Coordinates of C-alpha atoms and ligand atoms in Angstrom, one line a residue:
M1 CA 66.1 149.6 -102.2
S2 CA 64.1 146.5 -103.0
T3 CA 65.8 143.1 -103.6
A4 CA 64.2 139.9 -104.8
I5 CA 65.6 136.4 -104.4
V6 CA 65.0 134.5 -107.6
W7 CA 65.0 130.8 -106.7
F8 CA 65.5 128.6 -109.7
R9 CA 63.9 125.3 -108.7
N10 CA 63.2 123.3 -111.8
I11 CA 63.9 126.0 -114.4
L12 CA 67.5 125.8 -115.4
R13 CA 67.2 128.2 -118.3
L14 CA 66.9 131.8 -119.4
H15 CA 64.4 131.3 -122.2
D16 CA 60.7 131.1 -121.2
N17 CA 61.6 131.9 -117.6
P18 CA 58.7 133.9 -116.3
V19 CA 60.2 134.2 -112.8
L20 CA 63.4 135.9 -114.0
S21 CA 61.5 137.9 -116.7
W22 CA 59.0 139.2 -114.1
A23 CA 61.8 140.1 -111.7
S24 CA 63.6 142.0 -114.4
D25 CA 60.5 143.9 -115.6
C26 CA 59.0 144.7 -112.2
D27 CA 59.4 148.4 -111.4
G28 CA 59.3 147.7 -107.6
I29 CA 62.4 145.5 -107.8
D30 CA 65.8 147.1 -107.9
T31 CA 68.1 144.2 -107.6
I32 CA 67.9 140.4 -107.7
I33 CA 69.8 137.5 -106.1
P34 CA 69.6 134.3 -108.2
I35 CA 69.9 131.1 -106.2
Y36 CA 69.9 127.4 -106.9
I37 CA 69.6 124.8 -104.1
L38 CA 70.9 121.3 -104.6
D39 CA 68.9 119.0 -102.4
D40 CA 71.6 117.2 -100.4
K41 CA 69.2 114.5 -99.4
W42 CA 68.8 113.6 -103.1
V43 CA 72.5 113.6 -103.8
N44 CA 73.5 111.6 -100.7
Q45 CA 70.7 109.1 -100.4
S46 CA 72.3 105.9 -99.2
N47 CA 70.0 103.2 -100.6
H48 CA 68.5 105.1 -103.5
S49 CA 71.3 107.4 -104.7
P50 CA 71.0 108.8 -108.2
T51 CA 73.6 107.5 -110.7
V52 CA 76.6 109.4 -111.9
N53 CA 74.7 110.0 -115.2
R54 CA 71.9 111.8 -113.4
K55 CA 74.2 113.9 -111.3
K56 CA 76.4 114.7 -114.2
F57 CA 73.4 115.9 -116.3
L58 CA 72.1 118.0 -113.5
Y59 CA 75.5 119.5 -112.6
E60 CA 76.1 120.4 -116.3
S61 CA 72.7 122.0 -116.4
I62 CA 73.4 124.2 -113.4
L63 CA 76.8 125.1 -114.7
G64 CA 75.3 125.9 -118.1
L65 CA 72.8 128.2 -116.4
N66 CA 75.5 130.0 -114.4
R67 CA 77.6 130.4 -117.6
N68 CA 74.6 131.9 -119.5
L69 CA 73.8 134.2 -116.6
E70 CA 77.4 135.4 -116.6
E71 CA 77.9 135.8 -120.3
K72 CA 74.5 137.1 -121.3
L73 CA 73.3 139.0 -118.2
Q74 CA 76.6 139.7 -116.2
S75 CA 75.2 137.9 -113.3
G76 CA 75.8 134.3 -112.0
I77 CA 74.0 132.3 -109.5
L78 CA 74.6 131.3 -105.9
I79 CA 74.7 127.6 -105.6
F80 CA 73.9 126.0 -102.2
S81 CA 73.6 122.4 -101.2
G82 CA 71.3 121.4 -98.3
N83 CA 67.8 121.7 -97.0
A84 CA 66.0 124.6 -98.7
V85 CA 64.1 125.6 -95.6
E86 CA 67.2 125.8 -93.4
I87 CA 69.1 127.7 -96.0
F88 CA 66.3 130.3 -96.5
K89 CA 66.0 130.6 -92.7
S90 CA 69.6 131.6 -92.5
I91 CA 69.4 134.0 -95.5
F92 CA 66.3 135.7 -94.1
E93 CA 67.9 136.1 -90.7
M94 CA 70.9 137.7 -92.3
L95 CA 69.1 139.9 -94.8
D96 CA 65.9 140.6 -92.8
T97 CA 65.4 144.1 -94.1
E98 CA 67.0 143.9 -97.5
I99 CA 64.8 141.2 -99.1
T100 CA 61.4 142.2 -100.3
W101 CA 60.5 139.2 -102.5
L102 CA 61.0 135.5 -102.8
L103 CA 60.2 134.5 -106.3
C104 CA 60.2 130.9 -107.6
D105 CA 58.6 128.4 -110.0
F106 CA 55.9 126.0 -108.8
C107 CA 57.0 122.4 -108.2
S108 CA 54.4 119.8 -107.9
E109 CA 56.4 116.9 -106.3
P110 CA 55.4 116.2 -102.7
E111 CA 58.8 117.3 -101.4
G112 CA 58.7 120.5 -103.4
L113 CA 55.2 121.4 -102.1
K114 CA 56.3 120.6 -98.5
S115 CA 59.3 122.8 -98.6
M116 CA 57.4 125.7 -100.2
D117 CA 54.7 125.4 -97.4
E118 CA 57.4 125.5 -94.8
I119 CA 59.1 128.5 -96.4
Q120 CA 55.8 130.3 -96.6
L121 CA 55.1 129.6 -92.9
L122 CA 58.6 130.9 -92.1
L123 CA 57.7 134.1 -93.9
S124 CA 54.2 134.4 -92.5
D125 CA 55.2 137.2 -90.0
S126 CA 57.7 138.8 -92.2
S127 CA 57.4 141.6 -94.7
I128 CA 59.0 139.4 -97.4
Q129 CA 56.4 138.6 -100.1
T130 CA 56.4 135.3 -101.9
K131 CA 55.3 134.7 -105.5
V132 CA 55.2 131.2 -106.9
F133 CA 54.8 131.1 -110.7
P134 CA 52.5 128.4 -112.0
A135 CA 52.8 126.6 -115.4
V136 CA 56.5 126.9 -115.7
S137 CA 57.3 123.1 -116.1
T138 CA 53.9 122.4 -117.6
I139 CA 51.6 124.0 -120.1
L140 CA 48.6 123.9 -117.8
D141 CA 48.3 125.6 -114.4
I142 CA 48.1 122.2 -112.6
E143 CA 46.6 123.5 -109.3
K144 CA 44.0 125.6 -111.1
V145 CA 42.9 122.8 -113.3
I146 CA 42.6 120.2 -110.6
R147 CA 40.6 122.6 -108.4
S148 CA 38.2 123.5 -111.1
E149 CA 34.6 122.3 -110.5
D150 CA 34.3 120.1 -113.5
F151 CA 37.7 118.4 -113.1
I152 CA 37.7 114.6 -113.2
N153 CA 40.8 112.5 -113.4
P154 CA 41.7 112.0 -117.0
K155 CA 42.2 108.4 -118.3
S156 CA 42.7 108.9 -122.0
L157 CA 43.7 111.3 -124.6
K158 CA 40.0 112.2 -125.1
D159 CA 39.8 113.3 -121.4
I160 CA 42.9 115.4 -121.6
D161 CA 41.8 116.9 -124.8
K162 CA 38.6 118.1 -123.1
I163 CA 40.7 119.6 -120.3
F164 CA 42.9 121.4 -122.9
A165 CA 39.7 122.7 -124.6
N166 CA 38.4 124.0 -121.3
N167 CA 41.6 125.8 -120.5
L168 CA 43.2 127.0 -123.7
E169 CA 42.3 129.1 -126.6
T170 CA 42.4 127.5 -130.0
D171 CA 42.9 128.5 -133.6
P172 CA 42.5 126.4 -136.7
D173 CA 45.9 124.8 -136.0
G174 CA 45.0 123.6 -132.5
Y175 CA 45.6 124.8 -129.0
L176 CA 47.3 128.1 -128.2
V177 CA 49.6 127.6 -125.2
G178 CA 51.0 131.2 -125.1
E179 CA 54.3 132.5 -126.5
S180 CA 57.4 131.3 -124.9
L181 CA 59.2 134.3 -123.4
A182 CA 62.6 135.5 -124.7
P183 CA 65.4 135.6 -122.2
P184 CA 65.4 138.9 -120.3
K185 CA 67.6 141.6 -121.9
Q186 CA 69.0 142.6 -118.6
I187 CA 68.8 141.9 -114.9
K188 CA 70.4 143.7 -112.0
P189 CA 72.2 141.2 -109.8
N190 CA 73.1 142.4 -106.3
I191 CA 76.7 141.3 -106.5
N192 CA 77.6 142.7 -103.0
V193 CA 74.9 140.8 -101.2
M194 CA 75.6 137.7 -103.2
Q195 CA 79.3 137.9 -102.1
S196 CA 78.4 138.4 -98.5
L197 CA 76.0 135.5 -98.6
A198 CA 78.7 133.2 -100.1
N199 CA 81.1 134.3 -97.4
N200 CA 78.8 134.2 -94.4
D201 CA 79.9 131.9 -91.6
I202 CA 76.6 130.1 -91.3
L203 CA 75.8 129.9 -95.0
S204 CA 79.3 128.8 -96.0
K205 CA 78.6 125.3 -95.0
Y206 CA 75.9 125.2 -97.6
Y207 CA 77.6 127.2 -100.3
I208 CA 79.2 125.4 -103.3
P209 CA 81.6 127.5 -105.3
F210 CA 81.0 127.2 -109.1
T211 CA 84.5 125.8 -109.5
D212 CA 83.8 122.9 -107.0
L213 CA 80.7 121.9 -109.0
Q214 CA 82.7 122.2 -112.2
Q215 CA 85.4 119.9 -110.8
E216 CA 82.8 117.4 -109.6
A217 CA 81.2 117.3 -113.0
M218 CA 84.6 116.9 -114.6
K219 CA 85.5 114.1 -112.2
I220 CA 82.4 112.2 -113.0
D221 CA 82.9 112.8 -116.7
S222 CA 86.5 111.5 -116.7
N223 CA 85.4 108.3 -114.9
L224 CA 82.7 107.5 -117.3
E225 CA 83.0 105.0 -120.1
T226 CA 82.5 105.8 -123.8
G227 CA 78.9 106.3 -124.8
T228 CA 78.0 107.6 -121.4
H229 CA 78.8 111.2 -122.5
Y230 CA 76.1 111.2 -125.1
F231 CA 73.6 113.6 -123.5
L232 CA 75.3 116.7 -122.2
G233 CA 73.2 118.8 -119.8
G234 CA 72.2 122.5 -120.1
E235 CA 70.0 125.0 -121.9
N236 CA 72.4 125.5 -124.8
E237 CA 72.5 121.8 -125.6
A238 CA 68.7 121.7 -125.3
L239 CA 68.3 124.5 -127.8
V240 CA 70.7 122.9 -130.2
R241 CA 68.8 119.6 -130.1
L242 CA 65.5 121.4 -130.4
K243 CA 66.7 123.1 -133.5
R244 CA 68.2 120.0 -135.1
K245 CA 65.3 117.6 -134.3
V246 CA 62.3 119.9 -134.4
S247 CA 62.7 123.5 -135.7
D248 CA 64.9 122.5 -138.7
S249 CA 63.1 119.2 -139.3
H250 CA 59.5 119.9 -140.2
N251 CA 59.1 116.6 -142.0
F252 CA 60.2 114.7 -138.9
V253 CA 57.7 116.6 -136.8
N254 CA 54.8 116.3 -139.3
D255 CA 55.4 112.5 -139.8
F256 CA 56.1 111.8 -136.1
S257 CA 54.2 108.8 -135.0
K258 CA 55.3 107.5 -131.6
P259 CA 53.9 104.0 -132.0
H260 CA 55.9 103.6 -135.2
S261 CA 59.2 105.1 -134.0
V262 CA 62.1 102.7 -133.9
S263 CA 63.0 101.6 -130.4
T264 CA 66.5 100.6 -131.3
N265 CA 67.6 104.1 -132.1
E266 CA 68.8 105.5 -135.4
Q267 CA 70.2 103.2 -138.0
G268 CA 74.0 103.6 -137.9
N269 CA 74.0 105.4 -134.5
P270 CA 72.9 103.2 -131.6
L271 CA 73.1 106.2 -129.3
E272 CA 70.8 108.7 -131.1
P273 CA 67.1 108.4 -130.3
S274 CA 64.7 108.0 -133.2
T275 CA 62.4 110.4 -131.3
T276 CA 63.4 113.9 -130.2
G277 CA 65.6 112.9 -127.2
L278 CA 64.5 116.1 -125.5
S279 CA 63.1 114.5 -122.3
P280 CA 66.3 115.0 -120.2
Y281 CA 66.2 118.7 -121.1
I282 CA 62.5 119.1 -120.3
S283 CA 62.7 117.1 -117.1
N284 CA 65.6 119.2 -115.8
G285 CA 64.0 122.4 -116.8
C286 CA 66.5 123.3 -119.5
L287 CA 63.8 123.4 -122.2
S288 CA 60.4 124.9 -122.0
V289 CA 57.5 122.6 -123.0
R290 CA 55.8 125.7 -124.3
L291 CA 58.7 126.5 -126.7
L292 CA 58.6 122.8 -127.9
W293 CA 54.9 123.0 -128.4
N294 CA 55.1 126.2 -130.4
E295 CA 58.0 124.9 -132.6
C296 CA 55.9 121.8 -133.4
R297 CA 52.9 124.1 -134.3
K298 CA 55.2 126.0 -136.7
A299 CA 56.2 122.8 -138.4
N300 CA 52.5 121.7 -138.6
F301 CA 51.4 125.1 -140.1
N302 CA 50.0 124.6 -143.6
S303 CA 51.2 121.0 -143.8
S304 CA 49.5 117.7 -143.4
H305 CA 50.7 116.1 -140.1
T306 CA 50.1 113.4 -137.6
K307 CA 47.7 114.1 -134.8
P308 CA 47.5 113.3 -131.1
P309 CA 47.8 110.7 -129.6
E310 CA 50.7 109.6 -131.8
S311 CA 52.0 113.1 -132.8
L312 CA 54.6 115.0 -130.8
L313 CA 51.9 117.3 -129.5
G314 CA 50.1 114.2 -128.4
Q315 CA 53.2 113.2 -126.3
L316 CA 53.1 116.6 -124.6
M317 CA 49.4 116.1 -123.8
F318 CA 50.2 112.8 -122.1
R319 CA 52.8 114.6 -120.1
E320 CA 50.2 117.1 -118.9
M321 CA 47.8 114.3 -118.1
F322 CA 50.3 112.6 -115.8
Y323 CA 51.1 115.9 -114.1
L324 CA 47.5 116.5 -113.4
L325 CA 47.0 113.0 -112.1
S326 CA 50.1 113.2 -109.9
R327 CA 48.4 116.1 -108.0
S328 CA 44.8 114.9 -108.0
V329 CA 45.4 111.2 -107.1
E330 CA 46.4 110.6 -103.5
N331 CA 49.4 108.3 -103.1
W332 CA 50.3 108.5 -106.8
D333 CA 53.6 106.8 -106.1
D334 CA 52.2 103.9 -104.1
D335 CA 50.4 100.7 -104.7
N336 CA 48.3 101.1 -101.6
A337 CA 45.4 103.5 -101.2
N338 CA 46.0 104.8 -104.7
T339 CA 42.7 104.9 -106.7
N340 CA 44.8 104.7 -109.9
C341 CA 46.5 101.5 -108.9
K342 CA 45.0 98.0 -108.5
P343 CA 46.9 96.4 -105.6
I344 CA 47.8 93.3 -107.5
E345 CA 49.4 90.6 -105.4
W346 CA 52.9 90.7 -106.9
G347 CA 55.5 88.1 -106.1
E348 CA 58.1 88.2 -103.3
Y349 CA 61.1 90.3 -104.1
D350 CA 63.3 88.0 -106.2
E351 CA 66.8 89.5 -105.9
P352 CA 68.6 87.4 -108.5
K353 CA 66.0 88.1 -111.1
V354 CA 65.7 91.8 -110.4
T355 CA 69.5 92.1 -110.4
A356 CA 69.7 90.2 -113.8
W357 CA 67.1 92.6 -115.1
E358 CA 68.8 95.7 -113.8
L359 CA 72.3 94.7 -115.1
G360 CA 71.1 93.5 -118.5
M361 CA 71.9 89.9 -117.9
T362 CA 68.5 88.2 -118.4
G363 CA 69.5 86.2 -121.4
F364 CA 67.0 88.2 -123.5
P365 CA 69.2 90.4 -125.7
Y366 CA 66.6 93.0 -126.5
I367 CA 65.8 93.5 -122.7
D368 CA 69.5 93.4 -121.8
A369 CA 70.5 95.9 -124.5
M370 CA 67.8 98.4 -123.3
M371 CA 68.9 98.0 -119.7
R372 CA 72.6 98.4 -120.5
Q373 CA 71.8 101.5 -122.5
L374 CA 69.9 102.9 -119.5
E375 CA 72.9 102.1 -117.2
S376 CA 75.3 103.6 -119.6
T377 CA 73.6 106.7 -120.9
G378 CA 70.6 107.3 -118.6
W379 CA 68.1 107.2 -121.5
M380 CA 65.9 104.6 -123.2
H381 CA 63.3 104.7 -126.0
H382 CA 59.7 104.7 -124.9
L383 CA 59.0 101.3 -126.4
G384 CA 62.1 99.9 -124.8
R385 CA 60.7 101.2 -121.5
H386 CA 57.4 99.5 -122.4
A387 CA 59.2 96.2 -123.0
V388 CA 61.5 96.2 -119.9
S389 CA 58.7 97.3 -117.5
C390 CA 56.2 94.8 -118.9
F391 CA 59.0 92.1 -118.6
L392 CA 59.7 92.9 -114.9
T393 CA 56.0 93.0 -113.9
R394 CA 53.0 91.3 -115.5
G395 CA 55.1 89.8 -118.4
Q396 CA 57.8 87.6 -117.1
L397 CA 59.2 88.3 -113.6
W398 CA 56.0 89.1 -111.6
Q399 CA 57.7 91.8 -109.5
N400 CA 56.1 94.9 -108.0
W401 CA 56.3 97.9 -110.5
K402 CA 57.7 100.1 -107.7
I403 CA 61.0 98.1 -107.8
G404 CA 61.4 99.0 -111.5
R405 CA 60.2 102.6 -110.9
D406 CA 62.9 103.1 -108.3
I407 CA 65.7 101.7 -110.5
F408 CA 64.5 104.0 -113.3
D409 CA 64.4 106.9 -111.0
R410 CA 68.0 106.4 -110.0
K411 CA 69.2 105.9 -113.5
L412 CA 67.1 108.0 -115.9
I413 CA 68.5 111.4 -116.8
D414 CA 65.0 112.4 -117.6
S415 CA 63.6 111.0 -114.3
D416 CA 60.4 112.8 -113.4
W417 CA 58.3 111.9 -110.4
A418 CA 54.9 112.5 -112.1
L419 CA 55.9 110.8 -115.4
N420 CA 57.9 107.9 -114.1
N421 CA 55.1 106.8 -111.7
G422 CA 52.4 107.4 -114.3
N423 CA 54.1 105.3 -116.9
W424 CA 55.0 102.4 -114.5
L425 CA 51.3 102.3 -113.4
W426 CA 50.4 102.3 -117.1
L427 CA 52.7 99.5 -118.1
A428 CA 52.1 97.3 -115.0
G429 CA 48.5 97.1 -116.2
V430 CA 47.2 98.4 -112.9
A431 CA 45.9 101.9 -113.8
P432 CA 42.6 103.0 -115.3
F433 CA 44.6 104.2 -118.3
S434 CA 46.6 101.0 -118.6
M435 CA 46.6 98.8 -121.7
P436 CA 44.7 95.5 -121.1
Y437 CA 46.9 93.4 -118.8
Y438 CA 46.9 90.4 -121.2
R439 CA 48.7 92.4 -123.9
V440 CA 52.2 91.3 -123.1
Y441 CA 55.2 92.2 -125.2
N442 CA 57.3 89.4 -126.6
P443 CA 60.8 90.2 -125.2
C444 CA 62.3 88.6 -128.3
P445 CA 60.9 90.9 -131.0
D446 CA 60.8 90.0 -134.7
S447 CA 60.4 92.4 -137.6
K448 CA 56.7 92.5 -137.1
S449 CA 56.7 93.3 -133.4
S450 CA 55.0 96.5 -132.2
L451 CA 58.3 97.2 -130.3
N452 CA 59.7 98.3 -133.7
A453 CA 63.1 96.8 -133.3
E454 CA 65.6 96.9 -136.2
T455 CA 66.1 93.2 -136.8
V456 CA 67.9 93.0 -140.1
D457 CA 71.4 94.1 -139.0
A458 CA 70.5 94.2 -135.3
D459 CA 73.3 96.8 -134.7
F460 CA 71.7 98.1 -131.5
I461 CA 71.9 94.6 -129.9
R462 CA 75.5 94.1 -131.2
Y463 CA 76.5 97.5 -129.7
W464 CA 75.0 97.1 -126.3
V465 CA 75.5 93.3 -125.9
P466 CA 78.9 92.9 -127.5
E467 CA 79.0 89.3 -126.4
L468 CA 76.7 88.7 -129.4
I469 CA 78.5 90.9 -131.9
S470 CA 79.2 88.0 -134.3
F471 CA 75.9 86.2 -133.9
P472 CA 73.7 85.8 -137.0
S473 CA 70.7 88.3 -137.0
K474 CA 68.4 85.3 -137.3
Y475 CA 69.2 84.2 -133.8
I476 CA 70.4 87.3 -132.1
F477 CA 67.1 88.1 -130.3
E478 CA 66.9 84.5 -129.0
P479 CA 70.5 83.3 -129.1
H480 CA 69.9 80.2 -126.9
R481 CA 68.0 78.7 -129.8
A482 CA 71.0 78.7 -132.0
S483 CA 72.8 75.4 -132.4
L484 CA 76.0 74.9 -130.5
E485 CA 77.8 75.0 -133.9
I486 CA 76.4 78.5 -134.6
Q487 CA 77.3 79.6 -131.0
R488 CA 80.8 78.3 -131.5
S489 CA 81.3 80.0 -134.8
S490 CA 79.9 83.2 -133.3
N491 CA 82.4 83.1 -130.4
C492 CA 79.6 83.1 -127.9
I493 CA 78.5 80.0 -126.0
I494 CA 75.1 80.7 -124.3
G495 CA 75.2 79.9 -120.6
Q496 CA 78.9 80.6 -120.6
D497 CA 79.7 83.8 -122.5
Y498 CA 76.2 85.2 -122.3
P499 CA 73.4 84.0 -119.9
N500 CA 70.7 81.5 -120.7
P501 CA 67.2 83.1 -120.4
I502 CA 66.4 83.5 -116.7
V503 CA 62.8 82.4 -117.4
N504 CA 60.9 80.5 -120.0
R505 CA 59.2 83.4 -121.6
K506 CA 56.1 81.6 -122.8
E507 CA 55.5 79.7 -119.5
S508 CA 56.1 82.7 -117.3
R509 CA 53.7 84.8 -119.5
K510 CA 51.0 82.1 -119.1
E511 CA 51.5 81.8 -115.4
N512 CA 51.5 85.6 -114.9
L513 CA 48.3 86.1 -116.9
I514 CA 46.6 83.6 -114.6
R515 CA 48.0 85.3 -111.5
F516 CA 46.9 88.7 -112.8
K517 CA 43.4 87.5 -113.6
E518 CA 43.0 85.8 -110.2
S519 CA 44.4 88.8 -108.3
N520 CA 42.0 91.0 -110.2
A521 CA 39.1 88.7 -109.4
N522 CA 40.0 88.7 -105.7
L523 CA 40.0 92.5 -105.8
S524 CA 36.6 92.6 -107.4
K525 CA 35.3 90.2 -104.7
G526 CA 36.8 92.6 -102.1
N527 CA 39.2 89.9 -100.7
Ligands
FAD601 C1 58.1 102.8 -117.6 C2 58.3 104.1 -118.1 C3 58.9 105.1 -117.4 C4 59.0 106.4 -117.9 N1 59.6 107.4 -117.1 C5 59.8 108.7 -117.6 C6 60.4 109.7 -116.8 O1 60.8 109.5 -115.7 N2 60.6 110.9 -117.4 C7 60.1 111.2 -118.6 O2 60.3 112.3 -119.1 N3 59.5 110.3 -119.4 C8 59.3 109.0 -118.9 N4 58.6 108.1 -119.7 C9 57.9 108.5 -120.9 C10 58.7 108.4 -122.2 O3 59.2 107.1 -122.3 C11 59.8 109.4 -122.3 O4 59.3 110.7 -122.1 C12 60.3 109.5 -123.8 O5 60.7 108.2 -124.2 C13 61.4 110.5 -123.9 O6 62.0 110.4 -125.1 P1 61.9 111.7 -126.1 O7 62.2 112.9 -125.5 O8 62.6 111.3 -127.4 O9 60.3 111.6 -126.4 P2 59.4 112.2 -127.6 O10 58.7 111.0 -128.1 O11 60.3 113.0 -128.5 O12 58.3 113.1 -126.9 C14 58.5 114.5 -126.6 C15 58.3 114.7 -125.1 O13 57.0 114.3 -124.7 C16 57.0 113.8 -123.4 N5 56.5 112.4 -123.4 C17 56.7 111.5 -124.4 N6 56.2 110.3 -124.0 C18 55.6 110.5 -122.8 C19 54.8 109.7 -122.0 N7 54.5 108.4 -122.2 N8 54.4 110.2 -120.8 C20 54.7 111.5 -120.5 N9 55.4 112.3 -121.3 C21 55.8 111.9 -122.4 C22 58.4 113.9 -122.9 O14 58.6 115.1 -122.2 C23 59.2 113.9 -124.2 O15 60.5 114.5 -124.1 C24 58.5 106.7 -119.2 C25 57.9 105.7 -119.9 C26 57.8 104.5 -119.4 C27 57.1 103.4 -120.3

């Protein structure tokens, strides 16, 4: 009898799940044991703990996977919390002769690579075979591409396009990324062994009964404020959103132009993204990028449509670019010894300013609305992310990008190590693919701003910064400029009911441009 452990790492779905499909199709495998391991280090970090939003989204996604496995495949999944290497060590000791395979998806984050190396070392003298499936969270096989002879670090869409051309077939409608797999029709879970693992003395300290996780998710949910429930985790939610925003909305896909999308969400619904809002599902492995790619291609078929870089396919190509760089560039998440990061001399950590930024109390309503939306829902539009990251770094506050990166990492429900670092490097102006450092966003956008804020009704600002609910739109993006009379009639005195700006935006911009230029010049001189 041959039993395979199917370890779901960043693949919380049944569709396009090559690991599960392979296990169910393989003649040499009689039964399987599905396992998910919650990294307790991640959950319990003392100084960098993920917010309740992030936890809630992940827990809902795990619970959703368990429900789908139960309802569609009469299985379920064993959920453990702890260190993956220790957990597997105990499992292998207990089931030495029964397990023949350990199957899992490839994870490119440093921690994920490290634990896989350790597990493979653990199994080096054993008869258990491991199979790590590439290109599960990405379109490209990241390791294969970065190891190819002609690989050079991509810096632009042109570079990533060349990499796609070298690695994928094409047809007249563009790149062929392979069909997304349907969920397996059946799997054979080894229920007896699953039960004995759950009840084992050593493993019981790691084991989390489904009901405990459910209670934890419900506890978080009941403590959340309104608006915070907007994105629900899980594969089913992902597929519903995919259908609504992409598969049933061909015009939306064909007209999609990221630089022109509205950063202040849909008119009349300050919680619904003007873009797809699929990032939390992709980052948590609830939605396959291959499926999204193919649904976009269906929409594009026989129709005129936008093209990369601004199209939806263009966004997915940027995603691949950051995944490649995150593996090929040493110290991707650092500002030292990182060839993709100029070590600019950022200012000393300024706690009051960073706290004001994080809490949405800078006195710049657009920045504050974005940061409060992040705190509350765990999501923010791409151009909002542009504005707040530029504001924290080279724009107004002159703070190291890693400070913002860490705050985003704790709060974003779509937090992704490769993408978060890549985009912060981009926006801080320090990377080869960055926009020119002197292109600074005005944190008080008007109707012509490239931040594409809705400025006529300014409902987004009114929703997230309710102190300004009665302010006239004319002043709402820069309320300290309104006369005291207007402030009084709007029931909001600036400096009392809502903060004065924490910096003079024009002066700080000017000073920071000089600093950036000088720091850059020092680097060129090798100082
Ligand atoms: C400072 C900063 C930090 C960011 N951190 C993250 C992060 O941790 N996780 C994350 O998923 N995205 C991150 N992004 C990228 C981008 O903002 C989000 O992917 C996007 O806003 C998600 O919304 P959406 O799903 O509606 O995107 P859509 O515009 O509908 O795009 C579809 C998908 O393409 C991918 N994508 C879109 N834009 C980018 C991009 N610039 N880089 C890489 N992939 C992209 C995402 O998977 C997204 O879901 C960051 C951007 C900035 C400026």
